mmCIF file with all atom_site columns, C-alpha atoms in Angstrom:
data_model
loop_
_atom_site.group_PDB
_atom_site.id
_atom_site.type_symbol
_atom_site.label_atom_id
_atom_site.label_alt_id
_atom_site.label_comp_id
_atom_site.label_asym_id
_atom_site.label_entity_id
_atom_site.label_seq_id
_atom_site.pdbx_PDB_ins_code
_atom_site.Cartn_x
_atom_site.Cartn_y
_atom_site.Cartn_z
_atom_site.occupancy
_atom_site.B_iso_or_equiv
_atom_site.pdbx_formal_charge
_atom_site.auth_seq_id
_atom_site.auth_comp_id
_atom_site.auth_asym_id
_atom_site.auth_atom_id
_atom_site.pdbx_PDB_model_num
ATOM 1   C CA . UNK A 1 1   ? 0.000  0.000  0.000   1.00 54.00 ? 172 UNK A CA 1
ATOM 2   C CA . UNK A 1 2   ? 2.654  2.340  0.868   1.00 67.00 ? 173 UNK A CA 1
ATOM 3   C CA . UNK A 1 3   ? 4.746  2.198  -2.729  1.00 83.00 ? 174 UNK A CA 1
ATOM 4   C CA . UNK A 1 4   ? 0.913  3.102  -4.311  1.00 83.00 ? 175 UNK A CA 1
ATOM 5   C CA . UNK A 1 5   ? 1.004  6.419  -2.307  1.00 87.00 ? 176 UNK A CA 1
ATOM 6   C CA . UNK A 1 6   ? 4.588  6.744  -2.976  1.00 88.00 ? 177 UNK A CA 1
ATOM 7   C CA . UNK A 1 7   ? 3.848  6.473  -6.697  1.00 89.00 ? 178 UNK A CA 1
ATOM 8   C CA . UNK A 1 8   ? 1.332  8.552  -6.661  1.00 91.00 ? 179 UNK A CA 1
ATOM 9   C CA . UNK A 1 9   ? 3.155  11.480 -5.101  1.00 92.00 ? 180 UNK A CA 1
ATOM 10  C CA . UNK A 1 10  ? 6.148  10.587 -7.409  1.00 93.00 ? 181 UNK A CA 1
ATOM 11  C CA . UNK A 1 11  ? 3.638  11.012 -10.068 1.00 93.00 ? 182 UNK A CA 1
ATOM 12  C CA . UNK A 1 12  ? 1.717  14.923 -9.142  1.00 94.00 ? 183 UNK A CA 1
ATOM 13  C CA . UNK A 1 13  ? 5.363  15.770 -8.486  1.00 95.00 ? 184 UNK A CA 1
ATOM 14  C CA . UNK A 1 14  ? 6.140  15.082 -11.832 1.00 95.00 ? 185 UNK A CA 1
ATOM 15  C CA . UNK A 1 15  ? 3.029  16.403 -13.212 1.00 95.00 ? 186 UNK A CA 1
ATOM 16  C CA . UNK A 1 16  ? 3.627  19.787 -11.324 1.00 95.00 ? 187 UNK A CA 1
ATOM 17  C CA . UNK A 1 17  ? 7.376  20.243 -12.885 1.00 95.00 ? 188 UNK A CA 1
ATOM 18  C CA . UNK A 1 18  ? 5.974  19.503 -16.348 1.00 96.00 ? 189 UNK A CA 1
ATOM 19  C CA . UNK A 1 19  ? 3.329  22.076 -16.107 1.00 95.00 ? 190 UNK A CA 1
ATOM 20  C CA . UNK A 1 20  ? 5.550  24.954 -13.980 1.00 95.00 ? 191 UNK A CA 1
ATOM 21  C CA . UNK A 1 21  ? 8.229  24.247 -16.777 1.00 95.00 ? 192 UNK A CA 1
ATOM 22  C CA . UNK A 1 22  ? 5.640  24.592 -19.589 1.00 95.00 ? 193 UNK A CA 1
ATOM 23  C CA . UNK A 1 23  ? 4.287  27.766 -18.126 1.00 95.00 ? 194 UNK A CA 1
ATOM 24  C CA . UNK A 1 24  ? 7.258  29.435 -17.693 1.00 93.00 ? 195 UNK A CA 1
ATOM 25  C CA . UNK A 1 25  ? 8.647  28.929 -21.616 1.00 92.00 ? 196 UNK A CA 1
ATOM 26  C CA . UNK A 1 26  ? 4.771  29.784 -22.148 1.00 91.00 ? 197 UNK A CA 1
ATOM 27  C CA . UNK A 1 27  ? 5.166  33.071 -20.414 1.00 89.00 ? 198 UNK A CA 1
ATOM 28  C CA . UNK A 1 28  ? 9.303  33.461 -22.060 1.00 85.00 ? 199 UNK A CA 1
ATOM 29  C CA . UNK A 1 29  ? 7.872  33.492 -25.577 1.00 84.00 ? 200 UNK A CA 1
ATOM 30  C CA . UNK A 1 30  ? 4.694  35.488 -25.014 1.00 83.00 ? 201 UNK A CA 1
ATOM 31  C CA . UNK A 1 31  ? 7.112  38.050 -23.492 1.00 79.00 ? 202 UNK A CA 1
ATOM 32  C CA . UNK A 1 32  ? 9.947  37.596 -26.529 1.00 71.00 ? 203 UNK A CA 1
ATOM 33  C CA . UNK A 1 33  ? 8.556  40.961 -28.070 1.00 65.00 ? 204 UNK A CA 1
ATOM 34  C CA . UNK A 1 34  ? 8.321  42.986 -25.026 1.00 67.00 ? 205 UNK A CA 1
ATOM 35  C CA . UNK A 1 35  ? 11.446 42.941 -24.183 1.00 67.00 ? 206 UNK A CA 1
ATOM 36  C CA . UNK A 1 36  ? 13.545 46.092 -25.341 1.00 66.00 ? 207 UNK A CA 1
ATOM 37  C CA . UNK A 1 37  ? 17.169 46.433 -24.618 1.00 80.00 ? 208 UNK A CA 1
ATOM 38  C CA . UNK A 1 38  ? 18.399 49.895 -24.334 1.00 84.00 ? 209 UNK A CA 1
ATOM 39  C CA . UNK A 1 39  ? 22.092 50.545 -26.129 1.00 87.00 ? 210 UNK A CA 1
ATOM 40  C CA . UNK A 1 40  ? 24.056 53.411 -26.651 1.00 87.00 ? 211 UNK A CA 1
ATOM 41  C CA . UNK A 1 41  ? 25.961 54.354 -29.944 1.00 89.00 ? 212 UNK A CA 1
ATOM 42  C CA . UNK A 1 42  ? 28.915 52.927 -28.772 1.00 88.00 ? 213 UNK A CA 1
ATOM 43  C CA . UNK A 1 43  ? 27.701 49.406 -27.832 1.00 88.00 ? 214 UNK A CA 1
ATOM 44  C CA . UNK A 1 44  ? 25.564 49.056 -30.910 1.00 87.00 ? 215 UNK A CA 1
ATOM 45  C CA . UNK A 1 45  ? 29.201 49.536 -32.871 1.00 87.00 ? 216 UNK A CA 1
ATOM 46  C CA . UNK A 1 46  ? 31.112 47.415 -30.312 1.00 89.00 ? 217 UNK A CA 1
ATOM 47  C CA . UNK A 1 47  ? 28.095 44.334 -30.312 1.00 87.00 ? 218 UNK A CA 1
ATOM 48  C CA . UNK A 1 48  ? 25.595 44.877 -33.246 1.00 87.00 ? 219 UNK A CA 1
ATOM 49  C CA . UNK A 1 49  ? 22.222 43.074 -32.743 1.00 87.00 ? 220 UNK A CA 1
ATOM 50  C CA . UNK A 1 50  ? 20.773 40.094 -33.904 1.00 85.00 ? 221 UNK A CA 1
ATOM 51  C CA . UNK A 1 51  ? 18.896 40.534 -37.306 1.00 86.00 ? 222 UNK A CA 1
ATOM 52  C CA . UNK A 1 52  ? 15.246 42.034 -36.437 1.00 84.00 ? 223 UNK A CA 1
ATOM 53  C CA . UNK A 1 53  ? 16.390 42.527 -32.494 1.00 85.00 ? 224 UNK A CA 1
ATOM 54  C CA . UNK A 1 54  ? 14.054 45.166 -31.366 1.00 86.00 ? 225 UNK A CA 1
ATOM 55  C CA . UNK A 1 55  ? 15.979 47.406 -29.134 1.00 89.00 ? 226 UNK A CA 1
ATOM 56  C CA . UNK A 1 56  ? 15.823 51.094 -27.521 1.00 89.00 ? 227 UNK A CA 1
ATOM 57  C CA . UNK A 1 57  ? 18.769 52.876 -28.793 1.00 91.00 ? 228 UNK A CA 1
ATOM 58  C CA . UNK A 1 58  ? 19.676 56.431 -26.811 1.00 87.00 ? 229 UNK A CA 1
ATOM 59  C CA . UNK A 1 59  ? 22.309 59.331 -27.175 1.00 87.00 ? 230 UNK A CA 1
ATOM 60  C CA . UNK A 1 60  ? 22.205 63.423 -28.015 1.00 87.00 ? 231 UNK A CA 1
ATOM 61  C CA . UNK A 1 61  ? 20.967 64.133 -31.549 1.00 89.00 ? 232 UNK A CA 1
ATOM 62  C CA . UNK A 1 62  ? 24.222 65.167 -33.327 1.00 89.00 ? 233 UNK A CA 1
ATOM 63  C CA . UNK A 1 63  ? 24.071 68.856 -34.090 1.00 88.00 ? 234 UNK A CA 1
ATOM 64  C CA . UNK A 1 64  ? 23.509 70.179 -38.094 1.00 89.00 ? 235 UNK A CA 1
ATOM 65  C CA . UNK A 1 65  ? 22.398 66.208 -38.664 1.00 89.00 ? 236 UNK A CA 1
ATOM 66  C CA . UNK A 1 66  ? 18.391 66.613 -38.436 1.00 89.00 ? 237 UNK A CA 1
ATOM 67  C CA . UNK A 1 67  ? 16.890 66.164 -41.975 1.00 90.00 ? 238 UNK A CA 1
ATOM 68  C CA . UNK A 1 68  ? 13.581 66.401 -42.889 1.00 88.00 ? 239 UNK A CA 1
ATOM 69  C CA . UNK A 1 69  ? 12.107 64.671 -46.198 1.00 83.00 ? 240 UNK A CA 1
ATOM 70  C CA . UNK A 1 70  ? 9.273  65.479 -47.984 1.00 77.00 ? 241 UNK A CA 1
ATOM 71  C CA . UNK A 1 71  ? 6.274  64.050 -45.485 1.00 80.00 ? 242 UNK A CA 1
ATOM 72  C CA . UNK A 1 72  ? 6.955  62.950 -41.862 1.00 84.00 ? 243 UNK A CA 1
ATOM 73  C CA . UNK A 1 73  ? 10.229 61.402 -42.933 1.00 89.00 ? 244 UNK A CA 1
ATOM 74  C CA . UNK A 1 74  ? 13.001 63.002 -40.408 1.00 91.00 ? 245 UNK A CA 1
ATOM 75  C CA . UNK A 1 75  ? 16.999 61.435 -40.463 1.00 92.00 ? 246 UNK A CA 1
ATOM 76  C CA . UNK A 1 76  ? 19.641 62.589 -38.059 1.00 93.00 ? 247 UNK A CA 1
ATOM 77  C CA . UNK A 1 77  ? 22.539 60.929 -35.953 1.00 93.00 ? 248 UNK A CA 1
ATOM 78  C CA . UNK A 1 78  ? 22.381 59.826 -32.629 1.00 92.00 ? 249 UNK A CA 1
ATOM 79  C CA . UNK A 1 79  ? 25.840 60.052 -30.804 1.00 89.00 ? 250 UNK A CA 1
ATOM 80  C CA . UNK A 1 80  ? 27.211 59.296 -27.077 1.00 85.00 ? 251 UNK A CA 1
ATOM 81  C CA . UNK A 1 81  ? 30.298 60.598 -28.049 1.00 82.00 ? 252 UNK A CA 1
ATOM 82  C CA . UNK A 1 82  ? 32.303 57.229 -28.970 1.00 83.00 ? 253 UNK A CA 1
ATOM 83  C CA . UNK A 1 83  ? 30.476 56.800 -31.833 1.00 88.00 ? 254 UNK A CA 1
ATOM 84  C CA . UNK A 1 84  ? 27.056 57.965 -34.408 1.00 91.00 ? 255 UNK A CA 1
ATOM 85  C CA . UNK A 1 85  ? 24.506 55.989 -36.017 1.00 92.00 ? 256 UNK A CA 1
ATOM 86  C CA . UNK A 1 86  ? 22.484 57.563 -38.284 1.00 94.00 ? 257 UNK A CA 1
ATOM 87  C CA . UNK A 1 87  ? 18.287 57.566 -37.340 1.00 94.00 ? 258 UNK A CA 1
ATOM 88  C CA . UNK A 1 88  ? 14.971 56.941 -39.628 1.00 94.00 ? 259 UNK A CA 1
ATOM 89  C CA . UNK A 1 89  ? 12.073 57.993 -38.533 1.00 93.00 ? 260 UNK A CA 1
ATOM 90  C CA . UNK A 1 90  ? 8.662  58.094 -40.099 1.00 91.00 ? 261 UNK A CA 1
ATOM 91  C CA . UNK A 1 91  ? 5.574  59.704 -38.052 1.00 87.00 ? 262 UNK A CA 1
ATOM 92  C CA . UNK A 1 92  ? 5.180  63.214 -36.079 1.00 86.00 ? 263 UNK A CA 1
ATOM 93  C CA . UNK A 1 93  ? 8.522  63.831 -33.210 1.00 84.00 ? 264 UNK A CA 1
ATOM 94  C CA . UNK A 1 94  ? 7.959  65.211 -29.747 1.00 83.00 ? 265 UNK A CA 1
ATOM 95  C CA . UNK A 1 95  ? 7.512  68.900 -29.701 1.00 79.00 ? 266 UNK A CA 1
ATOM 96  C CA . UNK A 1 96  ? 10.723 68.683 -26.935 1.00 79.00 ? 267 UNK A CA 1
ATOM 97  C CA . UNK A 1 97  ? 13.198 67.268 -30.423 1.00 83.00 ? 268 UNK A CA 1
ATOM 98  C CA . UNK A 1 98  ? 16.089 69.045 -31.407 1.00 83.00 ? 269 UNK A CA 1
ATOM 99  C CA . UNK A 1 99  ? 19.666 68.984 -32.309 1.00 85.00 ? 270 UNK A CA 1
ATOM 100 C CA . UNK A 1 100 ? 21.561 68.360 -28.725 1.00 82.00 ? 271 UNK A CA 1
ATOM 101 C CA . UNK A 1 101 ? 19.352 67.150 -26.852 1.00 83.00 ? 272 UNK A CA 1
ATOM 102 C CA . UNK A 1 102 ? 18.390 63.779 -25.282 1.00 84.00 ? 273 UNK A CA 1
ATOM 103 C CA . UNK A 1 103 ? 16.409 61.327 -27.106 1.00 88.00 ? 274 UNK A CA 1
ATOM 104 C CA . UNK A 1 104 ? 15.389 57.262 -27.005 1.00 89.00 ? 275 UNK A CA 1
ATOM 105 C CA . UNK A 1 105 ? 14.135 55.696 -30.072 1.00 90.00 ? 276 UNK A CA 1
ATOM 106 C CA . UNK A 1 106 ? 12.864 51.832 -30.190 1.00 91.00 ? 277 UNK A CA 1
ATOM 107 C CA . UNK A 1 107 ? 12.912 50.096 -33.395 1.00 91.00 ? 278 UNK A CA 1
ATOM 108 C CA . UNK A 1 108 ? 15.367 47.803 -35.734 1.00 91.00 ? 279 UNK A CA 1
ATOM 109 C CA . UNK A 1 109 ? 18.665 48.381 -37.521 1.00 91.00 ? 280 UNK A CA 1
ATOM 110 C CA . UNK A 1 110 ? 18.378 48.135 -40.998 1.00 91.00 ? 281 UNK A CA 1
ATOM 111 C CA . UNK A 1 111 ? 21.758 47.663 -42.783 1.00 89.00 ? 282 UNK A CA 1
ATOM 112 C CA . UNK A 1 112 ? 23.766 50.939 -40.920 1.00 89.00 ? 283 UNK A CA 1
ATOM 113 C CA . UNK A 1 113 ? 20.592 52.605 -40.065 1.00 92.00 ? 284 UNK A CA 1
ATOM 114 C CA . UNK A 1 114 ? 18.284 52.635 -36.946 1.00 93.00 ? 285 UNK A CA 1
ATOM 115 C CA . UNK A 1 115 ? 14.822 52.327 -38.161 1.00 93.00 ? 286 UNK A CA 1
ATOM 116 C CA . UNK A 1 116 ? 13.109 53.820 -35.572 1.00 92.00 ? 287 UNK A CA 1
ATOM 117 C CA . UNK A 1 117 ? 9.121  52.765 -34.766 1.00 91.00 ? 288 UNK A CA 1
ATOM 118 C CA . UNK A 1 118 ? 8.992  55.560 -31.498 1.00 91.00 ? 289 UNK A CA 1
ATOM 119 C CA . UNK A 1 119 ? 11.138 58.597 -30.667 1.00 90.00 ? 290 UNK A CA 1
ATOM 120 C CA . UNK A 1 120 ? 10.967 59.447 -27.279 1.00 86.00 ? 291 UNK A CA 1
ATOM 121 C CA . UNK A 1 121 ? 12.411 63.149 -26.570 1.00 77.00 ? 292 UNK A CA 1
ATOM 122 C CA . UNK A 1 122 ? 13.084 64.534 -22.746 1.00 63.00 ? 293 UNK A CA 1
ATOM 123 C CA . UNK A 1 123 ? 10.334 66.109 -21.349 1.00 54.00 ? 294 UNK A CA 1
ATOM 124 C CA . UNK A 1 124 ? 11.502 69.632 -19.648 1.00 53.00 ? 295 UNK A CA 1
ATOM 125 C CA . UNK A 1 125 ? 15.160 71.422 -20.112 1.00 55.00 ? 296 UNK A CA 1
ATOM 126 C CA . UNK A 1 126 ? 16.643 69.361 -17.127 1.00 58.00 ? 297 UNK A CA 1
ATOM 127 C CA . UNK A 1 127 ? 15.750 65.806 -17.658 1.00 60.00 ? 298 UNK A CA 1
ATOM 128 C CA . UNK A 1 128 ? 17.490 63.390 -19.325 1.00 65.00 ? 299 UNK A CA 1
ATOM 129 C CA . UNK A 1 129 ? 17.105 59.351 -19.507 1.00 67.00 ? 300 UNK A CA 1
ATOM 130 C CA . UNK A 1 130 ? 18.922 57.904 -16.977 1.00 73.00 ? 301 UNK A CA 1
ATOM 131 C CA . UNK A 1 131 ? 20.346 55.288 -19.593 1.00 74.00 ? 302 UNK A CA 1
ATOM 132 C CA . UNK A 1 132 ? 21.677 57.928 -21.794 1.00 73.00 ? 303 UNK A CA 1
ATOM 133 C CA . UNK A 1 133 ? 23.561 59.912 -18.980 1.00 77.00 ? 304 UNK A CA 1
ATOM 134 C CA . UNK A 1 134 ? 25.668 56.692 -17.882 1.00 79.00 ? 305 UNK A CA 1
ATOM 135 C CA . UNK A 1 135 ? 26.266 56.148 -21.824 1.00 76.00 ? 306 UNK A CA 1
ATOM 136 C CA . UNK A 1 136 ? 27.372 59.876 -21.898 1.00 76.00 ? 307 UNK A CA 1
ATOM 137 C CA . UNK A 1 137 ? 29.474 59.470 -18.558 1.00 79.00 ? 308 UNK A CA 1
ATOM 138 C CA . UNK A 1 138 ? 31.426 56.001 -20.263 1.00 78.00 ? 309 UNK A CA 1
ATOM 139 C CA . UNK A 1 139 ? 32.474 58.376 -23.249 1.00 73.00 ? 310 UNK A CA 1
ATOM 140 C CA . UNK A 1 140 ? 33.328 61.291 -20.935 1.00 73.00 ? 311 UNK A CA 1
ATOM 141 C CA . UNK A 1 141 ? 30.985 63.318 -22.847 1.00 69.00 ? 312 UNK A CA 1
ATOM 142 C CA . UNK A 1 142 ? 28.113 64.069 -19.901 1.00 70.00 ? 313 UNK A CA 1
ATOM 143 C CA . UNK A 1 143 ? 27.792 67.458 -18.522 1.00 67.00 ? 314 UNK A CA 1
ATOM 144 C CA . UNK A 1 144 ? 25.530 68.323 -15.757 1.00 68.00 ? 315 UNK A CA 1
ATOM 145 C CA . UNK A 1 145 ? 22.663 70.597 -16.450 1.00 64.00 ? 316 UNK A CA 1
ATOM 146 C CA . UNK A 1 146 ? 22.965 74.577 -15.126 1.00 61.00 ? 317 UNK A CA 1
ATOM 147 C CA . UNK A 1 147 ? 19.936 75.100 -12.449 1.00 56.00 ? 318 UNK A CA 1
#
């Protein structure tokens, strides 16, 4: 009687790893696409992504290097300092844009280019992503903002 029991608590033990182990890849690949890494200039040149990565990438928008196409079409560079990659962008930027300032885009790099799906600009004169001040501190770049 007792190696019945035995078996059968051998067996829901089993049962329960299967299904906590099936949940969890369940819950990795539902979550495959909602997962953005953020990079600066410099580490996209250092490690470039995996084909069709989505990833956040951050800097200053290089000065003279915003152009605007016919349409909603805008290209400029994104630097940290170390390095510049050069930014598409189709749709309406935040009113806050501009040539040396902080910005995060998310999106996919397309040959040398960051196709960029959401431009995300800082949001009053002091502020700056968190991400993109250590990336400007590593290239020695970073100045703090006059109060």
């Amino acid at each position: 009687m007792r190696s019945l029991k035995k078996k059968r608590r051998i067996q829901i033990i089993a049962v329960a790893v299967a299904a906590l182990a099936a949940s969890t890849a369940m819950i990795g690949y539902a979550m495959r696409d909602g997962i953005s890494f953020f990079r600066s200039p410099s580490q996209l040149v250092e490690t470039p992504p995996a084909p069709g990565e989505t990833f956040r990438l951050g800097g200053l928008v290089e000065d003279g290097s915003v152009v605007r196409d016919a349409g909603e079409t805008v290209s400029f560079r994104v630097t940290d300092g170390g390095a510049s990659v050069p930014v598409r962008f189709t749709g309406v930027l935040p009113d806050l844009f501009g040539e040396g300032q902080g910005v995060v885009g998310t999106g996919r790099m397309q040959g040398d280019t960051f196709i960029a799906s959401e431009i995300l600009a800082k949001h009053d004169e002091n502020y700056m992503p968190r991400e993109v001040i250590d990336a400007l501190k590593d290239q020695g770049v970073y100045e703090e903002p006059k109060s």
